[in-house]
GROMACS .gro file of N, CA and C in nm:
model
  501
    1UNK      N    1  -0.206   1.279   1.285
    1UNK     CA    2  -0.249   1.250   1.163
    1UNK      C    3  -0.060   1.143   1.102
    2UNK      N    4  -0.088   1.039   1.074
    2UNK     CA    5   0.058   0.986   1.075
    2UNK      C    6   0.089   1.014   0.892
    3UNK      N    7   0.249   1.009   0.856
    3UNK     CA    8   0.342   1.049   0.769
    3UNK      C    9   0.230   0.980   0.616
    4UNK      N   10   0.204   0.846   0.670
    4UNK     CA   11   0.098   0.775   0.497
    4UNK      C   12  -0.019   0.858   0.493
    5UNK      N   13  -0.082   0.862   0.625
    5UNK     CA   14  -0.209   0.940   0.616
    5UNK      C   15  -0.155   1.051   0.473
    6UNK      N   16  -0.099   1.151   0.520
    6UNK     CA   17  -0.013   1.267   0.479
    6UNK      C   18  -0.008   1.231   0.317
    7UNK      N   19   0.071   1.138   0.346
    7UNK     CA   20   0.113   1.130   0.205
    7UNK      C   21   0.019   1.051   0.110
    8UNK      N   22  -0.111   0.991   0.169
    8UNK     CA   23  -0.222   0.927   0.066
    8UNK      C   24  -0.328   1.069   0.019
    9UNK      N   25  -0.307   1.148   0.159
    9UNK     CA   26  -0.406   1.280   0.108
    9UNK      C   27  -0.335   1.420   0.014
   10UNK      N   28  -0.182   1.387  -0.020
   10UNK     CA   29  -0.135   1.438  -0.083
   10UNK      C   30  -0.169   1.365  -0.264
   11UNK      N   31  -0.101   1.214  -0.261
   11UNK     CA   32  -0.170   1.147  -0.334
   11UNK      C   33  -0.305   1.140  -0.454
   12UNK      N   34  -0.376   1.152  -0.339
   12UNK     CA   35  -0.542   1.211  -0.382
   12UNK      C   36  -0.549   1.320  -0.434
   13UNK      N   37  -0.535   1.424  -0.364
   13UNK     CA   38  -0.544   1.585  -0.399
   13UNK      C   39  -0.448   1.575  -0.584
   14UNK      N   40  -0.327   1.533  -0.567
   14UNK     CA   41  -0.284   1.537  -0.702
   14UNK      C   42  -0.368   1.424  -0.831
   15UNK      N   43  -0.395   1.338  -0.786
   15UNK     CA   44  -0.489   1.248  -0.877
   15UNK      C   45  -0.585   1.305  -0.904
   16UNK      N   46  -0.678   1.387  -0.840
   16UNK     CA   47  -0.815   1.421  -0.826
   16UNK      C   48  -0.817   1.523  -0.941
   17UNK      N   49  -0.661   1.587  -0.950
   17UNK     CA   50  -0.680   1.736  -0.978
   17UNK      C   51  -0.622   1.710  -1.122
   18UNK      N   52  -0.551   1.570  -1.197
   18UNK     CA   53  -0.477   1.547  -1.297
   18UNK      C   54  -0.578   1.483  -1.431
   19UNK      N   55  -0.653   1.387  -1.391
   19UNK     CA   56  -0.715   1.354  -1.490
   19UNK      C   57  -0.874   1.231  -1.433
   20UNK      N   58  -0.987   1.158  -1.497
   20UNK     CA   59  -1.048   1.085  -1.430
   20UNK      C   60  -0.964   0.961  -1.447
   21UNK      N   61  -0.888   0.934  -1.541
   21UNK     CA   62  -0.812   0.784  -1.525
   21UNK      C   63  -0.737   0.760  -1.399
   22UNK      N   64  -0.773   0.844  -1.352
   22UNK     CA   65  -0.689   0.797  -1.219
   22UNK      C   66  -0.776   0.714  -1.098
   23UNK      N   67  -0.893   0.742  -1.102
   23UNK     CA   68  -0.995   0.699  -1.038
   23UNK      C   69  -0.979   0.565  -0.988
   24UNK      N   70  -0.921   0.479  -1.095
   24UNK     CA   71  -0.888   0.285  -1.056
   24UNK      C   72  -0.790   0.339  -0.918
   25UNK      N   73  -0.670   0.387  -0.950
   25UNK     CA   74  -0.586   0.426  -0.881
   25UNK      C   75  -0.630   0.484  -0.741
   26UNK      N   76  -0.672   0.597  -0.767
   26UNK     CA   77  -0.767   0.632  -0.626
   26UNK      C   78  -0.818   0.512  -0.500
   27UNK      N   79  -0.871   0.429  -0.601
   27UNK     CA   80  -0.963   0.315  -0.552
   27UNK      C   81  -0.847   0.196  -0.457
   28UNK      N   82  -0.749   0.222  -0.576
   28UNK     CA   83  -0.642   0.113  -0.537
   28UNK      C   84  -0.568   0.140  -0.377
   29UNK      N   85  -0.548   0.294  -0.365
   29UNK     CA   86  -0.476   0.330  -0.301
   29UNK      C   87  -0.574   0.315  -0.178
   30UNK      N   88  -0.681   0.332  -0.141
   30UNK     CA   89  -0.805   0.333  -0.081
   30UNK      C   90  -0.800   0.178  -0.031
   31UNK      N   91  -0.770   0.113  -0.129
   31UNK     CA   92  -0.801  -0.047  -0.052
   31UNK      C   93  -0.643  -0.066   0.056
   32UNK      N   94  -0.520  -0.039  -0.022
   32UNK     CA   95  -0.416  -0.047   0.035
   32UNK      C   96  -0.459  -0.002   0.172
   33UNK      N   97  -0.416   0.154   0.170
   33UNK     CA   98  -0.458   0.200   0.306
   33UNK      C   99  -0.565   0.110   0.437
   34UNK      N  100  -0.660   0.095   0.366
   34UNK     CA  101  -0.727   0.001   0.452
   34UNK      C  102  -0.705  -0.127   0.511
   35UNK      N  103  -0.654  -0.191   0.442
   35UNK     CA  104  -0.578  -0.349   0.460
   35UNK      C  105  -0.617  -0.422   0.358
   36UNK      N  106  -0.707  -0.409   0.228
   36UNK     CA  107  -0.794  -0.516   0.207
   36UNK      C  108  -0.726  -0.532   0.059
   37UNK      N  109  -0.558  -0.456   0.034
   37UNK     CA  110  -0.499  -0.510  -0.074
   37UNK      C  111  -0.347  -0.527  -0.011
   38UNK      N  112  -0.257  -0.592  -0.065
   38UNK     CA  113  -0.125  -0.622  -0.035
   38UNK      C  114  -0.055  -0.465  -0.009
   39UNK      N  115  -0.014  -0.460   0.078
   39UNK     CA  116   0.066  -0.350   0.097
   39UNK      C  117   0.248  -0.396   0.069
   40UNK      N  118   0.286  -0.222   0.044
   40UNK     CA  119   0.446  -0.247   0.067
   40UNK      C  120   0.515  -0.135   0.114
   41UNK      N  121   0.646  -0.236   0.145
   41UNK     CA  122   0.703  -0.131   0.195
   41UNK      C  123   0.881  -0.117   0.177
   42UNK      N  124   0.927  -0.065   0.123
   42UNK     CA  125   1.113  -0.077   0.039
   42UNK      C  126   1.195   0.004   0.122
   43UNK      N  127   1.157  -0.014   0.259
   43UNK     CA  128   1.270   0.023   0.390
   43UNK      C  129   1.362   0.126   0.327
   44UNK      N  130   1.333   0.270   0.301
   44UNK     CA  131   1.380   0.318   0.261
   44UNK      C  132   1.504   0.375   0.147
   45UNK      N  133   1.484   0.255   0.052
   45UNK     CA  134   1.570   0.250  -0.074
   45UNK      C  135   1.527   0.380  -0.129
   46UNK      N  136   1.683   0.437  -0.252
   46UNK     CA  137   1.642   0.541  -0.290
   46UNK      C  138   1.628   0.501  -0.429
   47UNK      N  139   1.585   0.606  -0.472
   47UNK     CA  140   1.521   0.562  -0.632
   47UNK      C  141   1.556   0.731  -0.731
   48UNK      N  142   1.589   0.681  -0.884
   48UNK     CA  143   1.610   0.843  -0.936
   48UNK      C  144   1.474   0.831  -1.024
   49UNK      N  145   1.402   0.964  -1.051
   49UNK     CA  146   1.313   0.979  -1.099
   49UNK      C  147   1.324   1.056  -1.206
   50UNK      N  148   1.305   1.042  -1.343
   50UNK     CA  149   1.386   1.097  -1.427
   50UNK      C  150   1.249   1.151  -1.529
   51UNK      N  151   1.178   1.265  -1.468
   51UNK     CA  152   1.044   1.309  -1.562
   51UNK      C  153   1.072   1.444  -1.556
   52UNK      N  154   1.008   1.533  -1.703
   52UNK     CA  155   1.034   1.671  -1.751
   52UNK      C  156   0.879   1.728  -1.642
   53UNK      N  157   0.805   1.664  -1.683
   53UNK     CA  158   0.686   1.758  -1.677
   53UNK      C  159   0.671   1.730  -1.519
   54UNK      N  160   0.638   1.876  -1.468
   54UNK     CA  161   0.586   1.856  -1.330
   54UNK      C  162   0.464   1.810  -1.264
   55UNK      N  163   0.362   1.804  -1.303
   55UNK     CA  164   0.261   1.736  -1.255
   55UNK      C  165   0.279   1.556  -1.256
   56UNK      N  166   0.358   1.528  -1.348
   56UNK     CA  167   0.387   1.380  -1.384
   56UNK      C  168   0.507   1.313  -1.227
   57UNK      N  169   0.567   1.427  -1.204
   57UNK     CA  170   0.677   1.426  -1.141
   57UNK      C  171   0.601   1.377  -0.993
   58UNK      N  172   0.505   1.512  -0.998
   58UNK     CA  173   0.456   1.515  -0.806
   58UNK      C  174   0.421   1.392  -0.813
   59UNK      N  175   0.280   1.332  -0.895
   59UNK     CA  176   0.241   1.228  -0.903
   59UNK      C  177   0.346   1.132  -0.847
   60UNK      N  178   0.436   1.090  -0.910
   60UNK     CA  179   0.507   0.937  -0.915
   60UNK      C  180   0.586   0.934  -0.801
   61UNK      N  181   0.633   1.100  -0.760
   61UNK     CA  182   0.715   1.091  -0.581
   61UNK      C  183   0.599   1.058  -0.521
   62UNK      N  184   0.505   1.104  -0.512
   62UNK     CA  185   0.419   1.067  -0.412
   62UNK      C  186   0.360   0.967  -0.390
   63UNK      N  187   0.345   0.859  -0.521
   63UNK     CA  188   0.349   0.695  -0.528
   63UNK      C  189   0.451   0.666  -0.429
   64UNK      N  190   0.574   0.675  -0.491
   64UNK     CA  191   0.729   0.592  -0.436
   64UNK      C  192   0.719   0.643  -0.290
   65UNK      N  193   0.692   0.741  -0.254
   65UNK     CA  194   0.728   0.766  -0.117
   65UNK      C  195   0.605   0.742  -0.040
   66UNK      N  196   0.483   0.693  -0.072
   66UNK     CA  197   0.394   0.593  -0.008
   66UNK      C  198   0.428   0.441   0.053
   67UNK      N  199   0.547   0.437  -0.075
   67UNK     CA  200   0.546   0.277  -0.021
   67UNK      C  201   0.703   0.296   0.049
   68UNK      N  202   0.730   0.395   0.083
   68UNK     CA  203   0.852   0.426   0.171
   68UNK      C  204   0.994   0.396   0.086
   69UNK      N  205   0.967   0.504  -0.017
   69UNK     CA  206   1.132   0.531  -0.069
   69UNK      C  207   1.136   0.662  -0.101
   70UNK      N  208   1.296   0.669  -0.090
   70UNK     CA  209   1.366   0.829  -0.099
   70UNK      C  210   1.387   0.855  -0.272
   71UNK      N  211   1.315   0.963  -0.274
   71UNK     CA  212   1.332   0.968  -0.440
   71UNK      C  213   1.378   1.127  -0.460
   72UNK      N  214   1.468   1.109  -0.610
   72UNK     CA  215   1.556   1.176  -0.630
   72UNK      C  216   1.501   1.228  -0.745
   73UNK      N  217   1.482   1.373  -0.787
   73UNK     CA  218   1.424   1.417  -0.893
   73UNK      C  219   1.543   1.445  -1.009
   74UNK      N  220   1.521   1.425  -1.179
   74UNK     CA  221   1.617   1.480  -1.248
   74UNK      C  222   1.518   1.531  -1.389
   75UNK      N  223   1.532   1.634  -1.384
   75UNK     CA  224   1.440   1.677  -1.515
   75UNK      C  225   1.477   1.661  -1.623
   76UNK      N  226   1.563   1.622  -1.680
   76UNK     CA  227   1.599   1.512  -1.806
   76UNK      C  228   1.686   1.414  -1.828
   77UNK      N  229   1.764   1.358  -1.939
   77UNK     CA  230   1.793   1.261  -1.943
   77UNK      C  231   1.951   1.274  -1.938
   78UNK      N  232   1.985   1.392  -1.971
   78UNK     CA  233   2.142   1.451  -1.950
   78UNK      C  234   2.145   1.442  -1.752
   79UNK      N  235   2.059   1.511  -1.713
   79UNK     CA  236   2.088   1.513  -1.565
   79UNK      C  237   2.064   1.420  -1.520
   80UNK      N  238   2.020   1.282  -1.594
   80UNK     CA  239   2.019   1.199  -1.523
   80UNK      C  240   2.167   1.148  -1.527
   81UNK      N  241   2.193   1.097  -1.623
   81UNK     CA  242   2.284   1.041  -1.663
   81UNK      C  243   2.421   1.116  -1.580
   82UNK      N  244   2.412   1.267  -1.567
   82UNK     CA  245   2.479   1.360  -1.494
   82UNK      C  246   2.491   1.251  -1.331
   83UNK      N  247   2.403   1.264  -1.272
   83UNK     CA  248   2.328   1.241  -1.133
   83UNK      C  249   2.413   1.091  -1.135
   84UNK      N  250   2.335   0.968  -1.199
   84UNK     CA  251   2.396   0.847  -1.192
   84UNK      C  252   2.560   0.827  -1.174
   85UNK      N  253   2.639   0.888  -1.283
   85UNK     CA  254   2.748   0.861  -1.331
   85UNK      C  255   2.844   0.931  -1.166
   86UNK      N  256   2.750   1.014  -1.124
   86UNK     CA  257   2.848   1.075  -0.990
   86UNK      C  258   2.794   1.026  -0.865
   87UNK      N  259   2.725   0.924  -0.866
   87UNK     CA  260   2.663   0.843  -0.776
   87UNK      C  261   2.751   0.768  -0.729
   88UNK      N  262   2.728   0.713  -0.575
   88UNK     CA  263   2.799   0.549  -0.515
   88UNK      C  264   2.725   0.473  -0.617
   89UNK      N  265   2.822   0.332  -0.580
   89UNK     CA  266   2.799   0.216  -0.624
   89UNK      C  267   2.629   0.149  -0.637
   90UNK      N  268   2.613   0.186  -0.491
   90UNK     CA  269   2.458   0.106  -0.494
   90UNK      C  270   2.385   0.197  -0.406
   91UNK      N  271   2.369   0.321  -0.479
   91UNK     CA  272   2.315   0.462  -0.396
   91UNK      C  273   2.158   0.441  -0.450
   92UNK      N  274   2.156   0.467  -0.560
   92UNK     CA  275   2.040   0.400  -0.626
   92UNK      C  276   1.964   0.256  -0.625
   93UNK      N  277   1.881   0.230  -0.616
   93UNK     CA  278   1.810   0.116  -0.630
   93UNK      C  279   1.737   0.102  -0.717
   94UNK      N  280   1.695   0.186  -0.792
   94UNK     CA  281   1.602   0.210  -0.945
   94UNK      C  282   1.616   0.317  -0.974
   95UNK      N  283   1.602   0.317  -1.136
   95UNK     CA  284   1.576   0.486  -1.197
   95UNK      C  285   1.449   0.466  -1.295
   96UNK      N  286   1.363   0.555  -1.301
   96UNK     CA  287   1.261   0.550  -1.364
   96UNK      C  288   1.250   0.649  -1.477
   97UNK      N  289   1.250   0.607  -1.606
   97UNK     CA  290   1.303   0.688  -1.695
   97UNK      C  291   1.170   0.732  -1.778
   98UNK      N  292   1.126   0.856  -1.774
   98UNK     CA  293   1.044   0.867  -1.901
   98UNK      C  294   1.137   0.890  -2.014
   99UNK      N  295   1.050   0.902  -2.134
   99UNK     CA  296   1.129   0.829  -2.261
   99UNK      C  297   1.141   1.002  -2.323
  100UNK      N  298   1.026   1.091  -2.351
  100UNK     CA  299   1.057   1.230  -2.423
  100UNK      C  300   1.048   1.331  -2.314
  101UNK      N  301   1.156   1.355  -2.339
  101UNK     CA  302   1.235   1.476  -2.244
  101UNK      C  303   1.321   1.604  -2.337
  102UNK      N  304   1.355   1.717  -2.312
  102UNK     CA  305   1.458   1.789  -2.374
  102UNK      C  306   1.600   1.778  -2.306
  103UNK      N  307   1.660   1.832  -2.418
  103UNK     CA  308   1.778   1.803  -2.401
  103UNK      C  309   1.833   1.671  -2.453
  104UNK      N  310   1.785   1.573  -2.354
  104UNK     CA  311   1.803   1.376  -2.385
  104UNK      C  312   1.711   1.312  -2.362
  105UNK      N  313   1.673   1.263  -2.446
  105UNK     CA  314   1.547   1.164  -2.441
  105UNK      C  315   1.608   1.017  -2.324
  106UNK      N  316   1.468   0.960  -2.283
  106UNK     CA  317   1.508   0.865  -2.174
  106UNK      C  318   1.602   0.719  -2.254
  107UNK      N  319   1.533   0.712  -2.424
  107UNK     CA  320   1.648   0.609  -2.467
  107UNK      C  321   1.743   0.591  -2.447
  108UNK      N  322   1.810   0.752  -2.490
  108UNK     CA  323   1.968   0.805  -2.491
  108UNK      C  324   2.030   0.800  -2.377
  109UNK      N  325   1.927   0.830  -2.239
  109UNK     CA  326   2.022   0.833  -2.138
  109UNK      C  327   2.032   0.704  -2.059
  110UNK      N  328   1.937   0.595  -2.110
  110UNK     CA  329   1.943   0.457  -2.059
  110UNK      C  330   2.069   0.385  -2.150
  111UNK      N  331   2.138   0.432  -2.250
  111UNK     CA  332   2.228   0.366  -2.288
  111UNK      C  333   2.345   0.437  -2.245
  112UNK      N  334   2.333   0.594  -2.255
  112UNK     CA  335   2.431   0.645  -2.164
  112UNK      C  336   2.508   0.580  -2.069
  113UNK      N  337   2.383   0.570  -1.969
  113UNK     CA  338   2.366   0.489  -1.824
  113UNK      C  339   2.454   0.354  -1.856
  114UNK      N  340   2.387   0.301  -1.941
  114UNK     CA  341   2.470   0.135  -1.998
  114UNK      C  342   2.630   0.127  -1.955
  115UNK      N  343   2.657   0.217  -2.085
  115UNK     CA  344   2.810   0.223  -2.128
  115UNK      C  345   2.865   0.279  -2.038
  116UNK      N  346   2.814   0.333  -1.959
  116UNK     CA  347   2.954   0.444  -1.809
  116UNK      C  348   2.991   0.341  -1.802
  117UNK      N  349   3.089   0.377  -1.695
  117UNK     CA  350   3.185   0.315  -1.614
  117UNK      C  351   3.173   0.251  -1.477
  118UNK      N  352   3.020   0.339  -1.432
  118UNK     CA  353   2.959   0.340  -1.320
  118UNK      C  354   2.981   0.190  -1.263
  119UNK      N  355   3.015   0.168  -1.169
  119UNK     CA  356   3.032   0.003  -1.137
  119UNK      C  357   2.889  -0.077  -1.171
  120UNK      N  358   2.767   0.003  -1.122
  120UNK     CA  359   2.640  -0.001  -1.128
  120UNK      C  360   2.558  -0.035  -1.274
  121UNK      N  361   2.696   0.053  -1.319
  121UNK     CA  362   2.591   0.082  -1.464
  121UNK      C  363   2.531  -0.021  -1.553
  122UNK      N  364   2.604  -0.143  -1.559
  122UNK     CA  365   2.471  -0.279  -1.607
  122UNK      C  366   2.390  -0.350  -1.528
  123UNK      N  367   2.431  -0.305  -1.408
  123UNK     CA  368   2.338  -0.426  -1.368
  123UNK      C  369   2.176  -0.328  -1.254
  124UNK      N  370   2.208  -0.172  -1.277
  124UNK     CA  371   2.097  -0.089  -1.202
  124UNK      C  372   1.997  -0.091  -1.297
  125UNK      N  373   1.829  -0.187  -1.225
  125UNK     CA  374   1.744  -0.186  -1.309
  125UNK      C  375   1.675  -0.018  -1.346
  126UNK      N  376   1.643  -0.043  -1.486
  126UNK     CA  377   1.617   0.094  -1.583
  126UNK      C  378   1.451   0.039  -1.612
  127UNK      N  379   1.339   0.167  -1.566
  127UNK     CA  380   1.237   0.124  -1.597
  127UNK      C  381   1.165   0.220  -1.657
  128UNK      N  382   1.138   0.228  -1.778
  128UNK     CA  383   1.102   0.328  -1.885
  128UNK      C  384   0.922   0.355  -1.805
  129UNK      N  385   0.889   0.495  -1.759
  129UNK     CA  386   0.774   0.569  -1.754
  129UNK      C  387   0.702   0.648  -1.797
  130UNK      N  388   0.617   0.603  -1.945
  130UNK     CA  389   0.593   0.643  -2.036
  130UNK      C  390   0.457   0.680  -2.080
  131UNK      N  391   0.411   0.753  -2.149
  131UNK     CA  392   0.322   0.764  -2.217
  131UNK      C  393   0.334   0.655  -2.361
  132UNK      N  394   0.425   0.669  -2.376
  132UNK     CA  395   0.463   0.568  -2.533
  132UNK      C  396   0.418   0.427  -2.508
  133UNK      N  397   0.332   0.370  -2.515
  133UNK     CA  398   0.269   0.263  -2.458
  133UNK      C  399   0.266   0.158  -2.574
  134UNK      N  400   0.281   0.179  -2.700
  134UNK     CA  401   0.270   0.076  -2.847
  134UNK      C  402   0.383  -0.020  -2.843
  135UNK      N  403   0.313  -0.171  -2.850
  135UNK     CA  404   0.469  -0.295  -2.854
  135UNK      C  405   0.621  -0.201  -2.893
  136UNK      N  406   0.617  -0.142  -3.022
  136UNK     CA  407   0.745  -0.104  -3.034
  136UNK      C  408   0.802  -0.002  -2.971
  137UNK      N  409   0.711   0.067  -2.847
  137UNK     CA  410   0.783   0.153  -2.762
  137UNK      C  411   0.818   0.095  -2.684
  138UNK      N  412   0.774  -0.020  -2.624
  138UNK     CA  413   0.794  -0.150  -2.514
  138UNK      C  414   0.945  -0.171  -2.568
  139UNK      N  415   0.937  -0.250  -2.684
  139UNK     CA  416   1.060  -0.274  -2.738
  139UNK      C  417   1.159  -0.206  -2.764
  140UNK      N  418   1.180  -0.033  -2.835
  140UNK     CA  419   1.273   0.062  -2.804
  140UNK      C  420   1.336   0.062  -2.659
  141UNK      N  421   1.280   0.057  -2.544
  141UNK     CA  422   1.288   0.084  -2.446
  141UNK      C  423   1.395  -0.064  -2.379
  142UNK      N  424   1.365  -0.139  -2.419
  142UNK     CA  425   1.436  -0.311  -2.405
  142UNK      C  426   1.573  -0.281  -2.430
  143UNK      N  427   1.528  -0.217  -2.590
  143UNK     CA  428   1.670  -0.206  -2.686
  143UNK      C  429   1.766  -0.128  -2.614
  144UNK      N  430   1.739  -0.043  -2.594
  144UNK     CA  431   1.769   0.061  -2.503
  144UNK      C  432   1.833   0.099  -2.380
  145UNK      N  433   1.817  -0.069  -2.369
  145UNK     CA  434   1.881  -0.126  -2.225
  145UNK      C  435   1.798  -0.114  -2.090
  146UNK      N  436   1.643  -0.060  -2.130
  146UNK     CA  437   1.550  -0.075  -2.007
  146UNK      C  438   1.522  -0.213  -1.962
  147UNK      N  439   1.494  -0.254  -1.840
  147UNK     CA  440   1.451  -0.382  -1.770
  147UNK      C  441   1.350  -0.386  -1.782
  148UNK      N  442   1.239  -0.271  -1.798
  148UNK     CA  443   1.106  -0.237  -1.765
  148UNK      C  444   1.023  -0.162  -1.858
  149UNK      N  445   0.898  -0.134  -1.867
  149UNK     CA  446   0.800  -0.058  -1.911
  149UNK      C  447   0.671  -0.047  -1.854
  150UNK      N  448   0.692   0.118  -1.796
  150UNK     CA  449   0.529   0.126  -1.708
  150UNK      C  450   0.470   0.211  -1.780
  151UNK      N  451   0.318   0.221  -1.851
  151UNK     CA  452   0.244   0.320  -1.936
  151UNK      C  453   0.174   0.394  -1.837
  152UNK      N  454   0.160   0.554  -1.889
  152UNK     CA  455   0.102   0.629  -1.779
  152UNK      C  456  -0.005   0.653  -1.854
  153UNK      N  457  -0.156   0.686  -1.810
  153UNK     CA  458  -0.162   0.711  -1.655
  153UNK      C  459  -0.083   0.581  -1.539
  154UNK      N  460   0.007   0.622  -1.462
  154UNK     CA  461   0.054   0.513  -1.360
  154UNK      C  462  -0.022   0.423  -1.337
  155UNK      N  463  -0.051   0.293  -1.351
  155UNK     CA  464  -0.107   0.153  -1.298
  155UNK      C  465  -0.062   0.176  -1.097
  156UNK      N  466  -0.141   0.206  -1.007
  156UNK     CA  467  -0.055   0.174  -0.860
  156UNK      C  468  -0.006   0.070  -0.891
  157UNK      N  469  -0.114  -0.060  -0.843
  157UNK     CA  470  -0.074  -0.192  -0.878
  157UNK      C  471   0.035  -0.287  -0.976
  158UNK      N  472   0.018  -0.232  -1.061
  158UNK     CA  473   0.121  -0.228  -1.176
  158UNK      C  474   0.268  -0.185  -1.144
  159UNK      N  475   0.296  -0.059  -1.047
  159UNK     CA  476   0.384   0.014  -1.051
  159UNK      C  477   0.507  -0.043  -0.890
  160UNK      N  478   0.374  -0.094  -0.818
  160UNK     CA  479   0.440  -0.119  -0.727
  160UNK      C  480   0.476  -0.277  -0.692
  161UNK      N  481   0.405  -0.357  -0.813
  161UNK     CA  482   0.435  -0.522  -0.822
  161UNK      C  483   0.598  -0.471  -0.902
  162UNK      N  484   0.565  -0.402  -1.002
  162UNK     CA  485   0.722  -0.397  -1.063
  162UNK      C  486   0.854  -0.365  -0.997
  163UNK      N  487   0.794  -0.259  -0.871
  163UNK     CA  488   0.919  -0.237  -0.786
  163UNK      C  489   0.969  -0.355  -0.663
  164UNK      N  490   0.873  -0.398  -0.708
  164UNK     CA  491   0.910  -0.524  -0.579
  164UNK      C  492   0.945  -0.648  -0.651
  165UNK      N  493   0.943  -0.608  -0.806
  165UNK     CA  494   0.992  -0.762  -0.862
  165UNK      C  495   1.158  -0.726  -0.882
  166UNK      N  496   1.209  -0.546  -0.889
  166UNK     CA  497   1.333  -0.505  -0.885
  166UNK      C  498   1.415  -0.513  -0.814
  167UNK      N  499   1.345  -0.482  -0.651
  167UNK     CA  500   1.445  -0.407  -0.538
  167UNK      C  501   1.410  -0.582  -0.452
   0.00000   0.00000   0.00000
């Protein structure tokens, strides 16, 4: 069994146990695996996934690993800011940021990252990945310095197209 088959089985398992809304994502993943949809390979680049919910983190991690991304986790905005500030200039290709988290929310974390002295502070793409999907929420993400917004539950096709846009 190939690594992609193992990843796909893991994604299927997590999506099936999380909620019915993920049926569309399961169908898209099957189409990608069968070669009926555009495939993505991001060459092992590293992303920072900031998510406090363990199930959401597991789902997103598996989806990201499926397209050959290395994933590092942060459980809240404060940890994410610390990880980013201590990283090398081009260590991360992109940051996925949940919004509602303990200690420091995603908006504040994005502002801290953008205002830091890190060489990539102003250029690293930060994408909100949140259940907060109203127009005001999207605008708040942009106002905080984020480059994009993805609504949960994650639409796999939109996720991969968004990554391709920024990496």
